[in-house]
Coordinates of C-alpha atoms in Angstrom, one line a residue:
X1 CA -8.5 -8.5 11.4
X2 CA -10.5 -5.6 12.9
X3 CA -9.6 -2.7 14.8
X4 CA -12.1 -2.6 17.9
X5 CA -10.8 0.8 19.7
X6 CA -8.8 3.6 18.6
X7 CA -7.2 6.5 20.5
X8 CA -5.9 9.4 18.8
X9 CA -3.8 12.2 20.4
X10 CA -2.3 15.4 18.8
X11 CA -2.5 13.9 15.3
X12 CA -3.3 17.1 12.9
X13 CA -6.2 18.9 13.9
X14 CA -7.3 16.0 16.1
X15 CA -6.4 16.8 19.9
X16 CA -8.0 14.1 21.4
X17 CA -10.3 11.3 20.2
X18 CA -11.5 7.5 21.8
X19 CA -13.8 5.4 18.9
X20 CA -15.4 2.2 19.4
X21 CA -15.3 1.1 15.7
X22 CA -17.5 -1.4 14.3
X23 CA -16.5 -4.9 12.8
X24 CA -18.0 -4.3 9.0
X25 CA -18.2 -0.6 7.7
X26 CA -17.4 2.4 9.5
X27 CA -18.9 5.9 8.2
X28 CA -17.0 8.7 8.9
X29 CA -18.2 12.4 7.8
X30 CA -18.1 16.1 7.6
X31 CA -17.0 19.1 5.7
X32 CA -13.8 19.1 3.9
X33 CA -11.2 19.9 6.4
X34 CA -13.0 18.9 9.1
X35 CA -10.7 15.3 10.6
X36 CA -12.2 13.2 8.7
X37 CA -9.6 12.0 6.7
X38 CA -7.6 12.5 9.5
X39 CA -8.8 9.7 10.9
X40 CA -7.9 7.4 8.3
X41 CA -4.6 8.7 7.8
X42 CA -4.1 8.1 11.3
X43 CA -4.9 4.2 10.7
X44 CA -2.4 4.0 7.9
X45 CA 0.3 5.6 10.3
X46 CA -0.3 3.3 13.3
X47 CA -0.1 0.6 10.1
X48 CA 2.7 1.3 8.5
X49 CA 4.8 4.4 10.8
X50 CA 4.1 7.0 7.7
X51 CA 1.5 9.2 6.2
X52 CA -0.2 8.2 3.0
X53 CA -0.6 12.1 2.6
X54 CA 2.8 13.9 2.9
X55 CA 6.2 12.5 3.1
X56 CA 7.1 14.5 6.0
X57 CA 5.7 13.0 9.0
X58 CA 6.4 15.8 11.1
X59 CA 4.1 17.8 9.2
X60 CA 0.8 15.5 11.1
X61 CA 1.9 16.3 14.6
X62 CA -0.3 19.0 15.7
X63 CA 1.1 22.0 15.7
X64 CA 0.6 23.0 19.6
X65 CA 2.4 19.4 20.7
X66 CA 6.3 17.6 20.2
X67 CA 4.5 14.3 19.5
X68 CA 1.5 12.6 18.2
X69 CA 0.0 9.3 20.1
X70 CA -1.9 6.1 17.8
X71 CA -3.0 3.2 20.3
X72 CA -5.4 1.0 18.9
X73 CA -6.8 -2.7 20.0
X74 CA -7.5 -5.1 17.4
X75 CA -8.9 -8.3 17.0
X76 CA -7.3 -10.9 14.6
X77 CA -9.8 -14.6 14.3
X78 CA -10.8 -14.2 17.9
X79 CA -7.2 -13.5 19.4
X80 CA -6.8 -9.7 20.9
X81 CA -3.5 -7.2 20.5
X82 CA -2.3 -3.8 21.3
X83 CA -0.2 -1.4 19.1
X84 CA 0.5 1.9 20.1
X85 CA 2.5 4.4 18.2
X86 CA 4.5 7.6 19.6
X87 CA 6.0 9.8 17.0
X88 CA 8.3 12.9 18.1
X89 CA 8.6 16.0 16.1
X90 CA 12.4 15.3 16.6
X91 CA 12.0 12.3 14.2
X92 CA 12.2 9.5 16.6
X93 CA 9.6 6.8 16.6
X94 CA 8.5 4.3 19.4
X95 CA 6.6 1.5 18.5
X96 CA 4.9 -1.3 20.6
X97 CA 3.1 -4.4 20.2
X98 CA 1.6 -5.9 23.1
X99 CA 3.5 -3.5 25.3
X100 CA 7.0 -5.4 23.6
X101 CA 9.0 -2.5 21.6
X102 CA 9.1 -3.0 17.8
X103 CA 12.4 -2.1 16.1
X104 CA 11.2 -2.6 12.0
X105 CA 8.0 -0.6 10.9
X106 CA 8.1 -3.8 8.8
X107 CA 6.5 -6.0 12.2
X108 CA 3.6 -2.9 11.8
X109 CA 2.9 -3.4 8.5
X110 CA 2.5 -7.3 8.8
X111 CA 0.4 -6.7 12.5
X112 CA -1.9 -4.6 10.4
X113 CA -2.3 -5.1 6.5
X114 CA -3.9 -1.6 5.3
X115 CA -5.2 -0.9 1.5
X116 CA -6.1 2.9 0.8
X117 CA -8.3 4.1 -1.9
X118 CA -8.1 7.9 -2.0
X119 CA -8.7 10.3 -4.6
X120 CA -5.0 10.2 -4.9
X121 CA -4.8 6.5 -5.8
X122 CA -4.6 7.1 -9.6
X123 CA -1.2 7.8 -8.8
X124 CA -0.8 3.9 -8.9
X125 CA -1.8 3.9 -12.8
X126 CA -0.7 7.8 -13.8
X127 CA 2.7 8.1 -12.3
X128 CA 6.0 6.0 -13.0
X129 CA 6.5 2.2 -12.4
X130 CA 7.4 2.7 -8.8
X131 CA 3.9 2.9 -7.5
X132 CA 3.0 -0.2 -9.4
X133 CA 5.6 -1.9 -7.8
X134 CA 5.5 -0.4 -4.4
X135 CA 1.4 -2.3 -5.2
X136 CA 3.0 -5.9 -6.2
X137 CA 5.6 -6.2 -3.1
X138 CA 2.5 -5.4 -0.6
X139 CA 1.3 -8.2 -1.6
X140 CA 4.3 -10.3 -2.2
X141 CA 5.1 -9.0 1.4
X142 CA 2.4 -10.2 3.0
X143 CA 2.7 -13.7 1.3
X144 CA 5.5 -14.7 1.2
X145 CA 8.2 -14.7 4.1
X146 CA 11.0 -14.9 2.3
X147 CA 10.2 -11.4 0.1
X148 CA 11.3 -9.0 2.5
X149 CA 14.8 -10.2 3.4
X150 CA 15.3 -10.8 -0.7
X151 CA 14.0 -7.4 -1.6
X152 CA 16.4 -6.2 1.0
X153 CA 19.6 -8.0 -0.3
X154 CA 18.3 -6.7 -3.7
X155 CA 18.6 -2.9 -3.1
X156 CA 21.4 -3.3 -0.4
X157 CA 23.7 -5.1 -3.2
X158 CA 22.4 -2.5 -5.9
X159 CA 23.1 0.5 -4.1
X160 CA 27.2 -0.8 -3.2
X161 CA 27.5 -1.8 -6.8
X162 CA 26.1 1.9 -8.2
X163 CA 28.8 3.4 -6.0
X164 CA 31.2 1.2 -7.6
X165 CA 30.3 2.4 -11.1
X166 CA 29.9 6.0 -9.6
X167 CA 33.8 5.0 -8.5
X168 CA 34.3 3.7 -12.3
X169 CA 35.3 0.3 -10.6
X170 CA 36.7 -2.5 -13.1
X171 CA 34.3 -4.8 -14.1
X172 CA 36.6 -8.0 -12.6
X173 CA 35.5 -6.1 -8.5
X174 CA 32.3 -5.9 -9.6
X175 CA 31.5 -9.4 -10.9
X176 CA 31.3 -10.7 -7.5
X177 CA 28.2 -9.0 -6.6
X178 CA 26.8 -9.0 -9.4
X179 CA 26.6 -12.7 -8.9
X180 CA 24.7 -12.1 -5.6
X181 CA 22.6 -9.4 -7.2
X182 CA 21.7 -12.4 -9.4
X183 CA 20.6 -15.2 -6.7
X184 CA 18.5 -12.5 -4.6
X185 CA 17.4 -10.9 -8.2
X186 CA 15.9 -13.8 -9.3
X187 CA 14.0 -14.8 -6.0
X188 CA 12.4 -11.1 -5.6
X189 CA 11.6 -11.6 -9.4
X190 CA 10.2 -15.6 -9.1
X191 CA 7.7 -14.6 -6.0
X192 CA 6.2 -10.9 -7.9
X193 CA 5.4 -13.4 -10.8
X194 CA 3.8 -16.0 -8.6
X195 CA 1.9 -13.8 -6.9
X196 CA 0.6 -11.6 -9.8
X197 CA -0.6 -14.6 -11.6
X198 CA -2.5 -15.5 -8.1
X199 CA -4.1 -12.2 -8.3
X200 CA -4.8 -11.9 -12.3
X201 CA -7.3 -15.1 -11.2
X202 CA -9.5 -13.2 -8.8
X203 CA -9.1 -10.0 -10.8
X204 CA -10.3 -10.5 -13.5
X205 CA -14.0 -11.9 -11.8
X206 CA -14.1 -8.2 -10.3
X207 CA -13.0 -5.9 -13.4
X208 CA -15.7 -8.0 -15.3
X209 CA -18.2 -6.7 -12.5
X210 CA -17.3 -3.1 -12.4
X211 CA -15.9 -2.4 -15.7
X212 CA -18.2 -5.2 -18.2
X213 CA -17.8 -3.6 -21.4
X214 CA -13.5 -3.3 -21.4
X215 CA -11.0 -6.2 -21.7
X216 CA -8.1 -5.0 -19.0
X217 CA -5.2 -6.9 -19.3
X218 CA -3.0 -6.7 -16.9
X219 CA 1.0 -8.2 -16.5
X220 CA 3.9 -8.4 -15.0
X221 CA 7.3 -7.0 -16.4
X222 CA 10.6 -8.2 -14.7
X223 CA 12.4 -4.9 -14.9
X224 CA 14.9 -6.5 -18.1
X225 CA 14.8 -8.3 -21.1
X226 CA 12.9 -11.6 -20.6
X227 CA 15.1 -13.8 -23.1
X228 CA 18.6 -12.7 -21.3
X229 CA 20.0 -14.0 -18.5
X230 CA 20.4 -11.7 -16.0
X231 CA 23.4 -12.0 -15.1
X232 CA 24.6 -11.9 -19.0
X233 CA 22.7 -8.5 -19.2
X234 CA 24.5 -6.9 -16.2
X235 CA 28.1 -7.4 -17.6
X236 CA 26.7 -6.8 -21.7
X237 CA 25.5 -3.5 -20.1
X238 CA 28.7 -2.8 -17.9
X239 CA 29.8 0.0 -19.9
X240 CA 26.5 1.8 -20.0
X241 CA 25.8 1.6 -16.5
X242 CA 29.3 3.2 -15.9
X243 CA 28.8 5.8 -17.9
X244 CA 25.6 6.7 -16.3
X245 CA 26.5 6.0 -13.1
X246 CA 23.8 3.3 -11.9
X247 CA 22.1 -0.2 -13.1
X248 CA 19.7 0.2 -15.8
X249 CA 18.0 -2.9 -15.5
X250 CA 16.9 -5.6 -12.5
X251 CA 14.2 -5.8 -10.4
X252 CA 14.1 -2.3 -8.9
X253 CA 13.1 -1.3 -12.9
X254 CA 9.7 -4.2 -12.9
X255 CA 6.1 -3.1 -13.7
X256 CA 3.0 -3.8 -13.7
X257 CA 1.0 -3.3 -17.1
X258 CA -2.0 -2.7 -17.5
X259 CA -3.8 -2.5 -20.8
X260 CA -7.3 -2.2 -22.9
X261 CA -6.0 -3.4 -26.3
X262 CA -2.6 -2.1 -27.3
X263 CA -3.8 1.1 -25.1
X264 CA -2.1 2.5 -21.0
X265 CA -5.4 2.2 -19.2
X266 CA -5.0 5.7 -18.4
X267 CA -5.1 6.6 -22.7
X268 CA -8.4 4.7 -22.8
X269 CA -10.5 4.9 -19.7
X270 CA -12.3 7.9 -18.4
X271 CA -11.3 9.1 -14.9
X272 CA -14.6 7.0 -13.3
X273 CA -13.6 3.9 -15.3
X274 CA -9.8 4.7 -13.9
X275 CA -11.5 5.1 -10.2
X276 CA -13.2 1.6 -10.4
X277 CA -10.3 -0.4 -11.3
X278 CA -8.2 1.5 -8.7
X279 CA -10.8 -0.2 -6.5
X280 CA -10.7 -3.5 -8.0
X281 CA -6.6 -3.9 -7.8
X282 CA -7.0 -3.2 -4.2
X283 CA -10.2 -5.4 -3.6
X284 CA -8.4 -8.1 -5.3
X285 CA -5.4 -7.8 -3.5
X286 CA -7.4 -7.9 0.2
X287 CA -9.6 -11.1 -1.4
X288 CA -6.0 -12.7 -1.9
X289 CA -4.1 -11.9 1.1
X290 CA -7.8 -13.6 3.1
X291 CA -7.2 -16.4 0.9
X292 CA -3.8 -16.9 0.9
X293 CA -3.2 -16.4 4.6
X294 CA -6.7 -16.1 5.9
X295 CA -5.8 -12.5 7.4
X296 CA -8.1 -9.6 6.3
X297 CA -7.3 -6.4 5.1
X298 CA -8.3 -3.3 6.3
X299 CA -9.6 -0.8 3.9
X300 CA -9.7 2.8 3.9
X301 CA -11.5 4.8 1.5
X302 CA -11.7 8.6 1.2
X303 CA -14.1 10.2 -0.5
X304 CA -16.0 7.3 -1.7
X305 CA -18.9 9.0 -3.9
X306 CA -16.4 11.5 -5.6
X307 CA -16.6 10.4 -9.4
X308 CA -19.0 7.7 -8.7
X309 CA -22.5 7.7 -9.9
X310 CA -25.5 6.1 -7.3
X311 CA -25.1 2.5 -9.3
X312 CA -21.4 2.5 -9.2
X313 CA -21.0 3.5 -5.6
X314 CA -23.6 0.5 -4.5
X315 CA -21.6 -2.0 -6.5
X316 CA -18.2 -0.7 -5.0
X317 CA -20.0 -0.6 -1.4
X318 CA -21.5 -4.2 -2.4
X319 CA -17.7 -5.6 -3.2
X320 CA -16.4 -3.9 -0.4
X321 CA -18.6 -5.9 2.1
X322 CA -18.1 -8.9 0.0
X323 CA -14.4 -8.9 1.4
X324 CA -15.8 -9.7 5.2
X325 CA -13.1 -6.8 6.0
X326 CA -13.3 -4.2 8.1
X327 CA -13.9 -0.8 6.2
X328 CA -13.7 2.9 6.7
X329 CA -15.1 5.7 4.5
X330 CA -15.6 9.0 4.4
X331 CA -18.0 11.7 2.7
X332 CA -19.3 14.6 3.3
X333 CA -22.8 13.8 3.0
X334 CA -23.6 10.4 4.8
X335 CA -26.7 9.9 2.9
X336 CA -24.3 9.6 -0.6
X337 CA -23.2 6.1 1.4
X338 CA -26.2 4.9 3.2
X339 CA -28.5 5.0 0.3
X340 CA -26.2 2.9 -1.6
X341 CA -26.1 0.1 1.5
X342 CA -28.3 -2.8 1.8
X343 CA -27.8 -2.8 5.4
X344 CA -27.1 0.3 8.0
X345 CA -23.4 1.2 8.2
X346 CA -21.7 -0.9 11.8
X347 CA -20.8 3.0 13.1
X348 CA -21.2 6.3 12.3
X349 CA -19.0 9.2 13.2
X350 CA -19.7 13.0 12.1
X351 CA -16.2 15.3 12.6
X352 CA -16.2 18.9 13.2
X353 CA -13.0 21.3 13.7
X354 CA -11.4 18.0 14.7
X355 CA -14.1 16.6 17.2
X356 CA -15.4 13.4 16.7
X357 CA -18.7 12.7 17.3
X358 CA -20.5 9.1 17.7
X359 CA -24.4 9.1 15.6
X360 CA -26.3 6.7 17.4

């Protein structure tokens, strides 16, 4: 999976920009504020229909223009698409794959499987479980076909039975979906396990490369007691979840742990350390998804050197290529990448005030 030609229109301070990207790595520089993280974030949101930098889409439109404009072809084991992307300010969305309209953003994300390392990606190991999980079902997604529909039923069920309790429904009204909740519960809950125990395997080969000196283990937590039924659990905690008004435990409560001793990760690596196995979750997870399905990710990394020394960075770069995906990074020197290459990046782009520029 490769992306051969994008086209960017009115997307932050990009007016107007046509690249001819390269197959392997794709350089992309300039000063900070310049585009050129821009540029990826435009990638992510012709991926997946949002920004992975505010929550408030209207926000990347460019301020002189109603709408923004993402087309992009790609190339997928010799086999060509289109997927375009219009995005009012109003809200609406329009969406199209091979000139067909796309009604789920969920068709986007499975067209174009996207992993982002950004300065912000500690998020995935400082903040709450949601993150963590929000990094299993990507995967699960991707893998499995019956994850999304499952995951779905999961939250659809769980957010009628909170208003239930919110409604201080008898238990006797509520028993019945709590016996769905169950069955869907238990699926969502089987196919996270499977598939984290699929990625400890390759894992673990790259922590021992970037991180040699610390034993990360890393597992998955169903989101309620592992030695109760579920179902048992939901009616033993029936008068609890009434009281506060929601359901304590189930899938929407899983996690995944990761730990160096009896230590968080974040308690016992330095913020470098921290970076690097940021880097090796998402590696991992692209090296699965190739094997698994034989699709590749496509990876977007901003601000590669920051909090990377020279040997670091080359052994990142070095895994990176190893994936035979198609990467993008920026920096605001190009010479803190290069150096660290073996061979010359596939492009090379140098953004200014939102123009894009082509280094031959």
């Amino acid at each position: 999976m490769s992306l051969t030609r994008l086209h960017i229109d009115s997307f932050r301070n990009i007016t107007s920009a046509q690249l001819q990207l390269g197959d392997g790595l794709n350089l992309i520089y300039g000063q900070n504020g310049s585009g050129k993280t821009s540029i990826l974030e435009a990638i992510y949101f012709l991926g997946m229909g949002r920004s992975f930098r505010s929550h408030l889409s209207q926000r990347v439109i460019n301020n002189q223009q109603d709408q923004l404009t993402l087309f992009a072809n790609l190339e997928q084991q010799q086999q060509q698409a289109k997927v375009g992307l219009r995005r009012f300010r109003s809200g609406e969305i329009e969406v199209k794959i091979n000139g067909d309209k796309v009604k789920r953003l969920s068709t986007l994300a499975e067209t174009l499987p996207i992993q982002v390392i950004t300065p912000e990606s500690f998020s995935l190991l400082f903040e709450g479980p949601k993150s963590r999980r929000q990094f299993i079902d990507w995967g699960a997604f991707h893998t499995d076909k019956n994850f999304y529909s499952a995951w779905a039923n999961v939250r659809r069920i769980l957010k009628h039975r909170n208003q239930m309790l919110k409604n201080e429904t008898p238990y006797q009204q509520i028993q019945f979906w709590d016996k769905e909740l169950v069955r869907y519960a238990e699926m969502v809950t089987q196919i996270r396990k499977q598939y984290v125990g699929s990625l400890n395997e390759l894992l673990k080969g790259i922590i021992e490369e970037f991180l040699p000196q610390v034993d990360v283990k890393v597992s998955f937590t169903r989101g309620w007691d592992s030695k109760t039924h579920y179902h048992e659990l939901l009616q033993a905690q029936y008068l609890r979840d009434l009281a506060a008004g929601h359901t304590a435990s189930g899938p929407h409560k899983a996690d995944l742990r990761l730990r160096v001793g009896t230590l968080p990760v974040q308690d016992a690596l330095s913020r470098g350390q921290l970076k690097l196995l940021v880097c090796a979750l998402r590696i991992a997870q692209g090296k699965l998804l190739k094997q698994q399905i034989n699709k590749n990710s496509i990876y977007l990394v901003d601000d590669l050197p920051s909090e990377l020394d020279a040997r670091h960075r080359q052994l990142l770069l070095q895994q990176l290529s190893d994936t035979g995906a198609q990467v993008f990074v920026t920096a605001i020197e190009p010479a803190a990448i290069i150096d660290s290459l073996n061979t010359p990046p596939a492009k090379v782009f140098h953004v200014e005030q939102g123009r894009v520029t082509v280094i031959e």
